[in-house]
mmCIF file of C-alpha atoms in Angstrom:
data_model
loop_
_atom_site.group_PDB
_atom_site.id
_atom_site.type_symbol
_atom_site.label_atom_id
_atom_site.label_comp_id
_atom_site.label_asym_id
_atom_site.label_seq_id
_atom_site.Cartn_x
_atom_site.Cartn_y
_atom_site.Cartn_z
ATOM 1 C CA UNK A 1 25.900 4.717 -10.840
ATOM 2 C CA UNK A 2 24.403 2.132 -8.508
ATOM 3 C CA UNK A 3 21.834 2.930 -5.835
ATOM 4 C CA UNK A 4 21.032 0.488 -3.018
ATOM 5 C CA UNK A 5 17.364 -0.046 -2.159
ATOM 6 C CA UNK A 6 17.095 -0.803 1.566
ATOM 7 C CA UNK A 7 14.214 -1.867 3.798
ATOM 8 C CA UNK A 8 13.013 1.429 5.311
ATOM 9 C CA UNK A 9 12.376 1.960 9.019
ATOM 10 C CA UNK A 10 8.608 2.153 9.374
ATOM 11 C CA UNK A 11 8.234 2.434 13.140
ATOM 12 C CA UNK A 12 10.114 2.160 16.412
ATOM 13 C CA UNK A 13 8.977 -1.359 17.275
ATOM 14 C CA UNK A 14 9.227 -2.785 13.736
ATOM 15 C CA UNK A 15 12.464 -4.745 13.325
ATOM 16 C CA UNK A 16 11.824 -6.741 10.134
ATOM 17 C CA UNK A 17 9.706 -6.824 6.994
ATOM 18 C CA UNK A 18 8.574 -9.450 4.503
ATOM 19 C CA UNK A 19 8.779 -8.881 0.756
ATOM 20 C CA UNK A 20 5.108 -9.101 -0.189
ATOM 21 C CA UNK A 21 5.248 -8.621 -3.951
ATOM 22 C CA UNK A 22 7.777 -7.333 -6.439
ATOM 23 C CA UNK A 23 5.779 -4.964 -8.661
ATOM 24 C CA UNK A 24 8.806 -4.450 -10.935
ATOM 25 C CA UNK A 25 10.780 -7.475 -12.066
ATOM 26 C CA UNK A 26 14.501 -8.247 -11.936
ATOM 27 C CA UNK A 27 16.286 -6.687 -14.929
ATOM 28 C CA UNK A 28 13.383 -4.346 -15.727
ATOM 29 C CA UNK A 29 13.957 -0.698 -16.634
ATOM 30 C CA UNK A 30 12.388 1.599 -14.048
ATOM 31 C CA UNK A 31 11.808 5.304 -13.610
ATOM 32 C CA UNK A 32 12.061 7.492 -10.535
ATOM 33 C CA UNK A 33 8.959 7.154 -8.291
ATOM 34 C CA UNK A 34 7.909 3.804 -9.825
ATOM 35 C CA UNK A 35 6.605 1.412 -7.179
ATOM 36 C CA UNK A 36 9.194 -1.362 -6.890
ATOM 37 C CA UNK A 37 7.699 -3.657 -4.288
ATOM 38 C CA UNK A 38 5.340 -3.962 -1.350
ATOM 39 C CA UNK A 39 6.793 -4.754 2.075
ATOM 40 C CA UNK A 40 4.614 -6.310 4.774
ATOM 41 C CA UNK A 41 5.273 -5.711 8.476
ATOM 42 C CA UNK A 42 3.291 -6.652 11.549
ATOM 43 C CA UNK A 43 1.928 -3.085 11.572
ATOM 44 C CA UNK A 44 1.476 -2.006 7.935
ATOM 45 C CA UNK A 45 2.059 -2.579 4.246
ATOM 46 C CA UNK A 46 4.618 -0.213 2.735
ATOM 47 C CA UNK A 47 5.256 0.542 -0.930
ATOM 48 C CA UNK A 48 8.913 1.116 -1.771
ATOM 49 C CA UNK A 49 9.479 3.479 -4.708
ATOM 50 C CA UNK A 50 12.496 4.000 -6.957
ATOM 51 C CA UNK A 51 14.637 6.987 -6.088
ATOM 52 C CA UNK A 52 16.299 7.132 -9.520
ATOM 53 C CA UNK A 53 15.952 5.878 -13.095
ATOM 54 C CA UNK A 54 17.807 2.711 -14.062
ATOM 55 C CA UNK A 55 17.579 -1.056 -14.165
ATOM 56 C CA UNK A 56 16.364 -3.010 -11.129
ATOM 57 C CA UNK A 57 18.398 -5.937 -9.808
ATOM 58 C CA UNK A 58 16.612 -7.723 -6.951
ATOM 59 C CA UNK A 59 18.577 -9.350 -4.134
ATOM 60 C CA UNK A 60 15.736 -10.739 -1.988
ATOM 61 C CA UNK A 61 12.998 -13.133 -3.085
ATOM 62 C CA UNK A 62 9.274 -12.586 -2.616
ATOM 63 C CA UNK A 63 8.125 -13.962 0.747
ATOM 64 C CA UNK A 64 11.529 -13.580 2.393
ATOM 65 C CA UNK A 65 11.678 -11.791 5.763
ATOM 66 C CA UNK A 66 14.632 -9.451 6.297
ATOM 67 C CA UNK A 67 15.752 -6.966 8.993
ATOM 68 C CA UNK A 68 15.230 -3.223 8.616
ATOM 69 C CA UNK A 69 18.117 -1.650 6.668
ATOM 70 C CA UNK A 70 18.840 -4.742 4.548
ATOM 71 C CA UNK A 71 19.761 -4.091 0.904
ATOM 72 C CA UNK A 72 16.925 -5.743 -1.045
ATOM 73 C CA UNK A 73 17.758 -4.451 -4.530
ATOM 74 C CA UNK A 74 20.156 -2.316 -6.546
ATOM 75 C CA UNK A 75 19.198 0.239 -9.199
ATOM 76 C CA UNK A 76 21.931 0.625 -11.819
ATOM 77 C CA UNK A 77 21.567 3.785 -13.905
ATOM 78 C CA UNK A 78 24.200 2.622 -16.426
ATOM 79 C CA UNK A 79 22.920 -0.926 -17.083
ATOM 80 C CA UNK A 80 20.754 -2.030 -20.005
ATOM 81 C CA UNK A 81 17.356 -3.565 -19.278
ATOM 82 C CA UNK A 82 16.923 -7.230 -20.077
ATOM 83 C CA UNK A 83 13.719 -8.427 -21.668
ATOM 84 C CA UNK A 84 12.517 -11.992 -21.515
ATOM 85 C CA UNK A 85 11.969 -13.348 -25.005
ATOM 86 C CA UNK A 86 9.095 -15.781 -25.628
ATOM 87 C CA UNK A 87 11.683 -18.541 -26.221
ATOM 88 C CA UNK A 88 13.245 -17.920 -22.796
ATOM 89 C CA UNK A 89 9.839 -17.861 -21.130
ATOM 90 C CA UNK A 90 8.820 -21.133 -22.779
ATOM 91 C CA UNK A 91 12.156 -22.701 -21.827
ATOM 92 C CA UNK A 92 11.634 -21.710 -18.203
ATOM 93 C CA UNK A 93 8.135 -23.194 -18.277
ATOM 94 C CA UNK A 94 9.453 -26.418 -19.812
ATOM 95 C CA UNK A 95 12.248 -26.669 -17.242
ATOM 96 C CA UNK A 96 10.003 -26.212 -14.221
ATOM 97 C CA UNK A 97 6.715 -27.483 -15.612
ATOM 98 C CA UNK A 98 4.987 -24.441 -14.151
ATOM 99 C CA UNK A 99 4.165 -21.311 -16.150
ATOM 100 C CA UNK A 100 5.059 -17.965 -14.660
ATOM 101 C CA UNK A 101 2.348 -16.600 -12.385
ATOM 102 C CA UNK A 102 0.438 -13.522 -13.477
ATOM 103 C CA UNK A 103 -2.077 -11.392 -11.657
ATOM 104 C CA UNK A 104 -5.533 -10.584 -12.973
ATOM 105 C CA UNK A 105 -4.661 -6.910 -13.343
ATOM 106 C CA UNK A 106 -1.305 -7.381 -15.096
ATOM 107 C CA UNK A 107 0.926 -7.121 -12.018
ATOM 108 C CA UNK A 108 -0.417 -3.804 -10.751
ATOM 109 C CA UNK A 109 -1.450 -5.101 -7.335
ATOM 110 C CA UNK A 110 -1.104 -2.622 -4.502
ATOM 111 C CA UNK A 111 -2.762 -3.357 -1.178
ATOM 112 C CA UNK A 112 -2.150 0.136 0.138
ATOM 113 C CA UNK A 113 -3.205 3.554 -1.067
ATOM 114 C CA UNK A 114 -0.031 5.180 -2.392
ATOM 115 C CA UNK A 115 -1.427 8.700 -2.681
ATOM 116 C CA UNK A 116 -4.400 10.725 -1.524
ATOM 117 C CA UNK A 117 -7.872 9.901 -2.896
ATOM 118 C CA UNK A 118 -7.943 12.931 -5.206
ATOM 119 C CA UNK A 119 -4.715 11.790 -6.892
ATOM 120 C CA UNK A 120 -6.003 8.291 -7.656
ATOM 121 C CA UNK A 121 -9.432 9.241 -8.998
ATOM 122 C CA UNK A 122 -11.133 9.653 -5.643
ATOM 123 C CA UNK A 123 -14.256 11.642 -5.002
ATOM 124 C CA UNK A 124 -13.256 13.894 -2.139
ATOM 125 C CA UNK A 125 -15.093 16.933 -3.499
ATOM 126 C CA UNK A 126 -18.435 15.134 -3.643
ATOM 127 C CA UNK A 127 -18.144 13.123 -0.439
ATOM 128 C CA UNK A 128 -20.793 13.989 2.122
ATOM 129 C CA UNK A 129 -19.789 14.163 5.741
ATOM 130 C CA UNK A 130 -21.240 11.872 8.344
ATOM 131 C CA UNK A 131 -21.680 12.038 12.045
ATOM 132 C CA UNK A 132 -24.304 13.269 14.453
ATOM 133 C CA UNK A 133 -24.402 16.918 13.323
ATOM 134 C CA UNK A 134 -26.729 17.955 10.537
ATOM 135 C CA UNK A 135 -30.228 17.550 9.190
ATOM 136 C CA UNK A 136 -30.261 13.743 9.159
ATOM 137 C CA UNK A 137 -29.528 13.683 12.890
ATOM 138 C CA UNK A 138 -32.213 16.282 13.533
ATOM 139 C CA UNK A 139 -34.741 14.218 11.613
ATOM 140 C CA UNK A 140 -33.916 11.033 13.535
ATOM 141 C CA UNK A 141 -33.958 12.468 17.017
ATOM 142 C CA UNK A 142 -36.370 14.830 18.699
ATOM 143 C CA UNK A 143 -35.526 16.871 21.786
ATOM 144 C CA UNK A 144 -36.393 15.292 25.126
ATOM 145 C CA UNK A 145 -39.800 16.144 26.546
ATOM 146 C CA UNK A 146 -39.858 19.068 28.963
ATOM 147 C CA UNK A 147 -39.747 18.200 32.664
ATOM 148 C CA UNK A 148 -43.105 18.159 34.490
ATOM 149 C CA UNK A 149 -44.047 21.441 36.142
ATOM 150 C CA UNK A 150 -43.272 21.686 39.861
ATOM 151 C CA UNK A 151 -46.131 20.916 42.184
ATOM 152 C CA UNK A 152 -47.706 23.997 43.837
ATOM 153 C CA UNK A 153 -49.655 22.089 46.496
ATOM 154 C CA UNK A 154 -48.077 22.131 49.961
ATOM 155 C CA UNK A 155 -48.980 19.344 52.289
ATOM 156 C CA UNK A 156 -49.753 20.251 55.875
ATOM 157 C CA UNK A 157 -46.731 19.923 58.004
#
């Protein structure tokens, strides 16, 4: 069965998005909830996740800007994943003269936080609160001096 991956609506005033980075590659086997790509809008970066297992077939290139609702990929649950052999990779490099680009972290770039801090190794239980309430604020500031006592002398009227 084929499932269309569309550009999601991310806000009322957002009418288009740019494909920032394909995290999963064309022809790659994917699992439900895998991050497929990062979309960039004028308001936010959005990670698009797979809604089913299958093989990813991309329809839009990285850097391309498309309207909201556009089909940007198809996930085929009945297709077989294709793997690039070293011979095919070397042939592509020889044909273009440019080796395939890789990221320093093996293609796991995500500019947004996909889950809460506790789910990605955060330290929410040990984080100290900030603000103007607490002992550090009391140590920094002292109460204002009391007002001067009212004068008891009455001038002659």
